[in-house]
Structures are given as C-alpha cells and as structure tokens.
C-alpha cells in the first residue's frame, strides 16, 4: 500500500481536483452508503456527486494543520484519511484523525489498519504523544475497529461540525524502546 498526501495547495483559490482523482474519491465515498446514511454528510447517500466530495475535502483542508492522505493498492484508491495536526480547541494538545474511510469493496483486507498505523507513525515521529478521534454513536463497526487498534474511550460529546453525538477515543503514541 502506498500513501500519498493531497496537498492543501491542490484546492486553494478554487482549484479543482484532477478529474480522475475526484472520480475515484467520489466512488470511495459513495461505496460507504451505511456510513453516509449515519453521518448525514451528504444530502442523498445514494447520489453522492463529485462536486460534493470536492467541497467536503476543501472544507477539511481549510483547517491549517489538516492533511488528506490517499492510500493506493496496485494503483487503485482503497482508502482516505483526514488528519488534524492541531485541534481547533487550543486546550487539546493531541492531533486528531477526522476521517478514515476504506472503499467498501476493500474492507476487511487490512487497508484501514495499515493507514491508521501510517497516521500514528507519522505523528509519533513528530513527537506527538497521543492521537484522538471521534466515532459517531451508533457506528458499532467503527467503534469495534478502533478499540481493536488500542483506542480507548475518553468521553462523549457532540461533533464540532453538526452537533452529532460522538464517542471520543484516544490512543497513546509511545515510542518503542530500543
């Protein structure tokens, strides 16, 4: 699996994502119908349009410390992750994983675990001591996935964007002892 970063520059000043990449991203988002229904991020989870995905990614990249990571296997886009190096709440010292989505056809093949590990390793290498994320209440599959990777519940609160109830999870990022 190869992970590339979608640079914030890619969407500045009204720039459009390259058509083939936007097509791939739209297919990935649309493949996760159950999540899209739960999240309500798109008005019609059965008809997600490229311009909606482009707008969602532009919103994500509006945060100064945000990164969008694209994971590919054999040239195919299999997963996307959105990270925040600094949470908008200055009292929160941890980086956040805002989204990790694996194409529905590729789930349970280890891509999510590998992309999560890639994100953790990057923050660990940068000296960060923990990583947080929020799982929408009612998303039992996601909660099981993240707890299997060592994330533990630290609280519950509404998400910043839409006020949806979420479970906040955190994983310590300790360095391996040599």
mmCIF file of C-alpha atoms in Angstrom:
data_model
loop_
_atom_site.group_PDB
_atom_site.id
_atom_site.type_symbol
_atom_site.label_atom_id
_atom_site.label_comp_id
_atom_site.label_asym_id
_atom_site.label_seq_id
_atom_site.Cartn_x
_atom_site.Cartn_y
_atom_site.Cartn_z
ATOM 1 C CA UNK A 1 0.000 0.000 0.000
ATOM 2 C CA UNK A 2 1.302 3.433 -0.959
ATOM 3 C CA UNK A 3 0.128 6.547 0.885
ATOM 4 C CA UNK A 4 0.275 9.975 -0.740
ATOM 5 C CA UNK A 5 -0.711 13.352 0.660
ATOM 6 C CA UNK A 6 -3.216 15.557 -1.101
ATOM 7 C CA UNK A 7 -1.577 18.934 -0.675
ATOM 8 C CA UNK A 8 -3.779 21.796 0.553
ATOM 9 C CA UNK A 9 -2.456 23.762 -2.438
ATOM 10 C CA UNK A 10 -4.442 21.359 -4.634
ATOM 11 C CA UNK A 11 -7.702 23.029 -3.620
ATOM 12 C CA UNK A 12 -6.651 26.630 -2.970
ATOM 13 C CA UNK A 13 -8.012 29.521 -4.993
ATOM 14 C CA UNK A 14 -10.888 27.461 -6.357
ATOM 15 C CA UNK A 15 -8.594 24.920 -7.997
ATOM 16 C CA UNK A 16 -10.304 21.685 -8.922
ATOM 17 C CA UNK A 17 -9.068 18.218 -8.140
ATOM 18 C CA UNK A 18 -7.942 16.339 -11.223
ATOM 19 C CA UNK A 19 -10.996 14.655 -12.757
ATOM 20 C CA UNK A 20 -9.780 11.042 -12.412
ATOM 21 C CA UNK A 21 -8.863 11.551 -8.741
ATOM 22 C CA UNK A 22 -12.198 13.180 -7.990
ATOM 23 C CA UNK A 23 -13.961 10.274 -9.715
ATOM 24 C CA UNK A 24 -12.043 7.800 -7.531
ATOM 25 C CA UNK A 25 -12.774 9.748 -4.356
ATOM 26 C CA UNK A 26 -16.461 10.030 -5.200
ATOM 27 C CA UNK A 27 -16.656 6.264 -5.782
ATOM 28 C CA UNK A 28 -14.935 5.629 -2.430
ATOM 29 C CA UNK A 29 -17.299 7.936 -0.532
ATOM 30 C CA UNK A 30 -20.357 6.513 -2.338
ATOM 31 C CA UNK A 31 -19.307 2.921 -1.614
ATOM 32 C CA UNK A 32 -19.840 3.532 2.110
ATOM 33 C CA UNK A 33 -23.608 4.029 1.973
ATOM 34 C CA UNK A 34 -24.292 2.913 5.569
ATOM 35 C CA UNK A 35 -21.755 5.382 6.958
ATOM 36 C CA UNK A 36 -23.067 8.167 4.736
ATOM 37 C CA UNK A 37 -26.603 7.492 5.980
ATOM 38 C CA UNK A 38 -25.427 7.588 9.590
ATOM 39 C CA UNK A 39 -23.287 10.708 9.184
ATOM 40 C CA UNK A 40 -25.687 12.771 7.115
ATOM 41 C CA UNK A 41 -22.707 14.499 5.499
ATOM 42 C CA UNK A 42 -24.311 14.237 2.068
ATOM 43 C CA UNK A 43 -27.996 15.040 1.436
ATOM 44 C CA UNK A 44 -28.588 11.830 -0.546
ATOM 45 C CA UNK A 45 -26.229 8.937 0.260
ATOM 46 C CA UNK A 46 -27.442 7.177 -2.880
ATOM 47 C CA UNK A 47 -26.409 10.052 -5.147
ATOM 48 C CA UNK A 48 -23.103 11.493 -3.951
ATOM 49 C CA UNK A 49 -21.789 13.865 -6.610
ATOM 50 C CA UNK A 50 -18.162 14.781 -7.362
ATOM 51 C CA UNK A 51 -18.720 18.464 -6.569
ATOM 52 C CA UNK A 52 -19.998 17.468 -3.098
ATOM 53 C CA UNK A 53 -16.879 15.400 -2.413
ATOM 54 C CA UNK A 54 -14.639 18.212 -3.673
ATOM 55 C CA UNK A 55 -16.435 20.684 -1.377
ATOM 56 C CA UNK A 56 -16.139 18.315 1.604
ATOM 57 C CA UNK A 57 -12.393 17.929 1.041
ATOM 58 C CA UNK A 58 -11.943 21.675 0.584
ATOM 59 C CA UNK A 59 -13.722 22.187 3.929
ATOM 60 C CA UNK A 60 -11.383 19.659 5.574
ATOM 61 C CA UNK A 61 -8.299 21.346 4.126
ATOM 62 C CA UNK A 62 -9.464 24.765 5.321
ATOM 63 C CA UNK A 63 -8.009 23.877 8.731
ATOM 64 C CA UNK A 64 -4.339 24.962 8.644
ATOM 65 C CA UNK A 65 -2.957 21.708 10.079
ATOM 66 C CA UNK A 66 -5.181 19.365 8.039
ATOM 67 C CA UNK A 67 -3.877 16.692 5.702
ATOM 68 C CA UNK A 68 -5.730 14.378 3.387
ATOM 69 C CA UNK A 69 -3.975 11.037 2.872
ATOM 70 C CA UNK A 70 -4.785 8.787 -0.065
ATOM 71 C CA UNK A 71 -3.948 5.077 0.175
ATOM 72 C CA UNK A 72 -3.471 3.091 -3.015
ATOM 73 C CA UNK A 73 -3.007 -0.601 -3.676
ATOM 74 C CA UNK A 74 -1.971 -1.739 -7.136
ATOM 75 C CA UNK A 75 -2.761 1.761 -8.374
ATOM 76 C CA UNK A 76 -6.349 1.760 -7.041
ATOM 77 C CA UNK A 77 -7.559 4.214 -4.409
ATOM 78 C CA UNK A 78 -8.536 1.998 -1.478
ATOM 79 C CA UNK A 79 -8.765 4.432 1.448
ATOM 80 C CA UNK A 80 -8.679 8.062 2.500
ATOM 81 C CA UNK A 81 -7.785 9.640 5.833
ATOM 82 C CA UNK A 82 -8.085 13.214 7.055
ATOM 83 C CA UNK A 83 -5.900 14.340 9.943
ATOM 84 C CA UNK A 84 -5.622 17.489 12.017
ATOM 85 C CA UNK A 85 -2.186 18.203 13.450
ATOM 86 C CA UNK A 86 -3.734 20.656 15.900
ATOM 87 C CA UNK A 87 -7.319 20.548 17.095
ATOM 88 C CA UNK A 88 -9.134 23.890 16.835
ATOM 89 C CA UNK A 89 -9.563 23.789 20.634
ATOM 90 C CA UNK A 90 -6.211 25.160 21.884
ATOM 91 C CA UNK A 91 -6.661 23.280 25.179
ATOM 92 C CA UNK A 92 -6.452 19.959 23.300
ATOM 93 C CA UNK A 93 -2.794 19.032 22.740
ATOM 94 C CA UNK A 94 -3.443 15.923 20.650
ATOM 95 C CA UNK A 95 -3.696 15.620 16.887
ATOM 96 C CA UNK A 96 -6.949 14.172 15.548
ATOM 97 C CA UNK A 97 -7.895 11.664 12.913
ATOM 98 C CA UNK A 98 -11.020 13.228 11.453
ATOM 99 C CA UNK A 99 -11.857 10.530 8.931
ATOM 100 C CA UNK A 100 -10.596 7.155 7.833
ATOM 101 C CA UNK A 101 -12.686 5.555 5.122
ATOM 102 C CA UNK A 102 -11.911 2.367 3.211
ATOM 103 C CA UNK A 103 -13.665 1.602 -0.060
ATOM 104 C CA UNK A 104 -16.469 -0.861 0.747
ATOM 105 C CA UNK A 105 -15.082 -3.385 -1.767
ATOM 106 C CA UNK A 106 -11.721 -3.347 0.041
ATOM 107 C CA UNK A 107 -12.878 -3.518 3.668
ATOM 108 C CA UNK A 108 -11.506 -6.270 5.895
ATOM 109 C CA UNK A 109 -8.350 -6.531 3.765
ATOM 110 C CA UNK A 110 -6.133 -4.659 6.256
ATOM 111 C CA UNK A 111 -6.008 -1.307 4.452
ATOM 112 C CA UNK A 112 -7.698 0.561 7.302
ATOM 113 C CA UNK A 113 -5.293 -0.870 9.852
ATOM 114 C CA UNK A 114 -2.279 -0.028 7.703
ATOM 115 C CA UNK A 115 -3.461 3.510 7.037
ATOM 116 C CA UNK A 116 -4.201 4.042 10.746
ATOM 117 C CA UNK A 117 -0.693 2.770 11.574
ATOM 118 C CA UNK A 118 0.781 5.132 8.952
ATOM 119 C CA UNK A 119 -1.019 8.090 10.585
ATOM 120 C CA UNK A 120 0.068 7.028 14.077
ATOM 121 C CA UNK A 121 3.689 6.536 12.969
ATOM 122 C CA UNK A 122 3.750 9.987 11.373
ATOM 123 C CA UNK A 123 2.515 11.724 14.496
ATOM 124 C CA UNK A 124 4.760 9.598 16.718
ATOM 125 C CA UNK A 125 7.791 10.548 14.589
ATOM 126 C CA UNK A 126 6.775 14.183 15.058
ATOM 127 C CA UNK A 127 6.966 13.775 18.838
ATOM 128 C CA UNK A 128 3.230 13.642 19.482
ATOM 129 C CA UNK A 129 2.156 11.559 22.479
ATOM 130 C CA UNK A 130 -1.426 10.658 21.597
ATOM 131 C CA UNK A 131 -3.971 10.585 18.794
ATOM 132 C CA UNK A 132 -7.693 11.223 19.145
ATOM 133 C CA UNK A 133 -10.713 10.557 17.002
ATOM 134 C CA UNK A 134 -14.467 10.610 17.336
ATOM 135 C CA UNK A 135 -16.862 7.853 16.307
ATOM 136 C CA UNK A 136 -20.490 8.650 15.712
ATOM 137 C CA UNK A 137 -22.711 6.990 18.297
ATOM 138 C CA UNK A 138 -24.452 4.115 16.584
ATOM 139 C CA UNK A 139 -21.438 3.226 14.441
ATOM 140 C CA UNK A 140 -20.688 -0.069 16.182
ATOM 141 C CA UNK A 141 -18.388 -1.335 13.399
ATOM 142 C CA UNK A 142 -16.159 1.725 13.656
ATOM 143 C CA UNK A 143 -16.091 1.552 17.445
ATOM 144 C CA UNK A 144 -15.066 -2.123 17.303
ATOM 145 C CA UNK A 145 -12.379 -1.345 14.701
ATOM 146 C CA UNK A 146 -10.797 1.470 16.691
ATOM 147 C CA UNK A 147 -10.893 -0.319 20.037
ATOM 148 C CA UNK A 148 -9.224 -3.336 18.391
ATOM 149 C CA UNK A 149 -6.362 -0.976 17.481
ATOM 150 C CA UNK A 150 -5.906 0.116 21.094
ATOM 151 C CA UNK A 151 -8.029 3.266 21.207
ATOM 152 C CA UNK A 152 -9.925 3.846 24.436
ATOM 153 C CA UNK A 153 -12.968 5.955 25.162
ATOM 154 C CA UNK A 154 -12.131 9.237 26.888
ATOM 155 C CA UNK A 155 -15.502 10.915 26.696
ATOM 156 C CA UNK A 156 -18.648 11.662 24.770
ATOM 157 C CA UNK A 157 -19.602 14.919 23.132
ATOM 158 C CA UNK A 158 -21.249 16.349 20.051
ATOM 159 C CA UNK A 159 -19.077 16.758 16.976
ATOM 160 C CA UNK A 160 -17.980 20.289 16.089
ATOM 161 C CA UNK A 161 -19.481 20.419 12.616
ATOM 162 C CA UNK A 162 -23.022 19.137 13.105
ATOM 163 C CA UNK A 163 -23.582 18.503 16.815
ATOM 164 C CA UNK A 164 -23.991 14.754 16.291
ATOM 165 C CA UNK A 165 -23.376 12.604 19.403
ATOM 166 C CA UNK A 166 -19.925 11.007 19.328
ATOM 167 C CA UNK A 167 -17.661 8.776 21.358
ATOM 168 C CA UNK A 168 -14.187 10.318 21.710
ATOM 169 C CA UNK A 169 -11.320 7.815 21.631
ATOM 170 C CA UNK A 170 -7.602 8.274 22.295
ATOM 171 C CA UNK A 171 -4.549 6.119 21.780
ATOM 172 C CA UNK A 172 -1.209 6.888 23.432
ATOM 173 C CA UNK A 173 1.615 7.112 20.900
ATOM 174 C CA UNK A 174 4.557 5.794 22.860
ATOM 175 C CA UNK A 175 7.913 5.340 21.204
ATOM 176 C CA UNK A 176 9.324 1.837 21.012
ATOM 177 C CA UNK A 177 12.184 1.285 23.419
ATOM 178 C CA UNK A 178 15.389 0.289 21.623
#
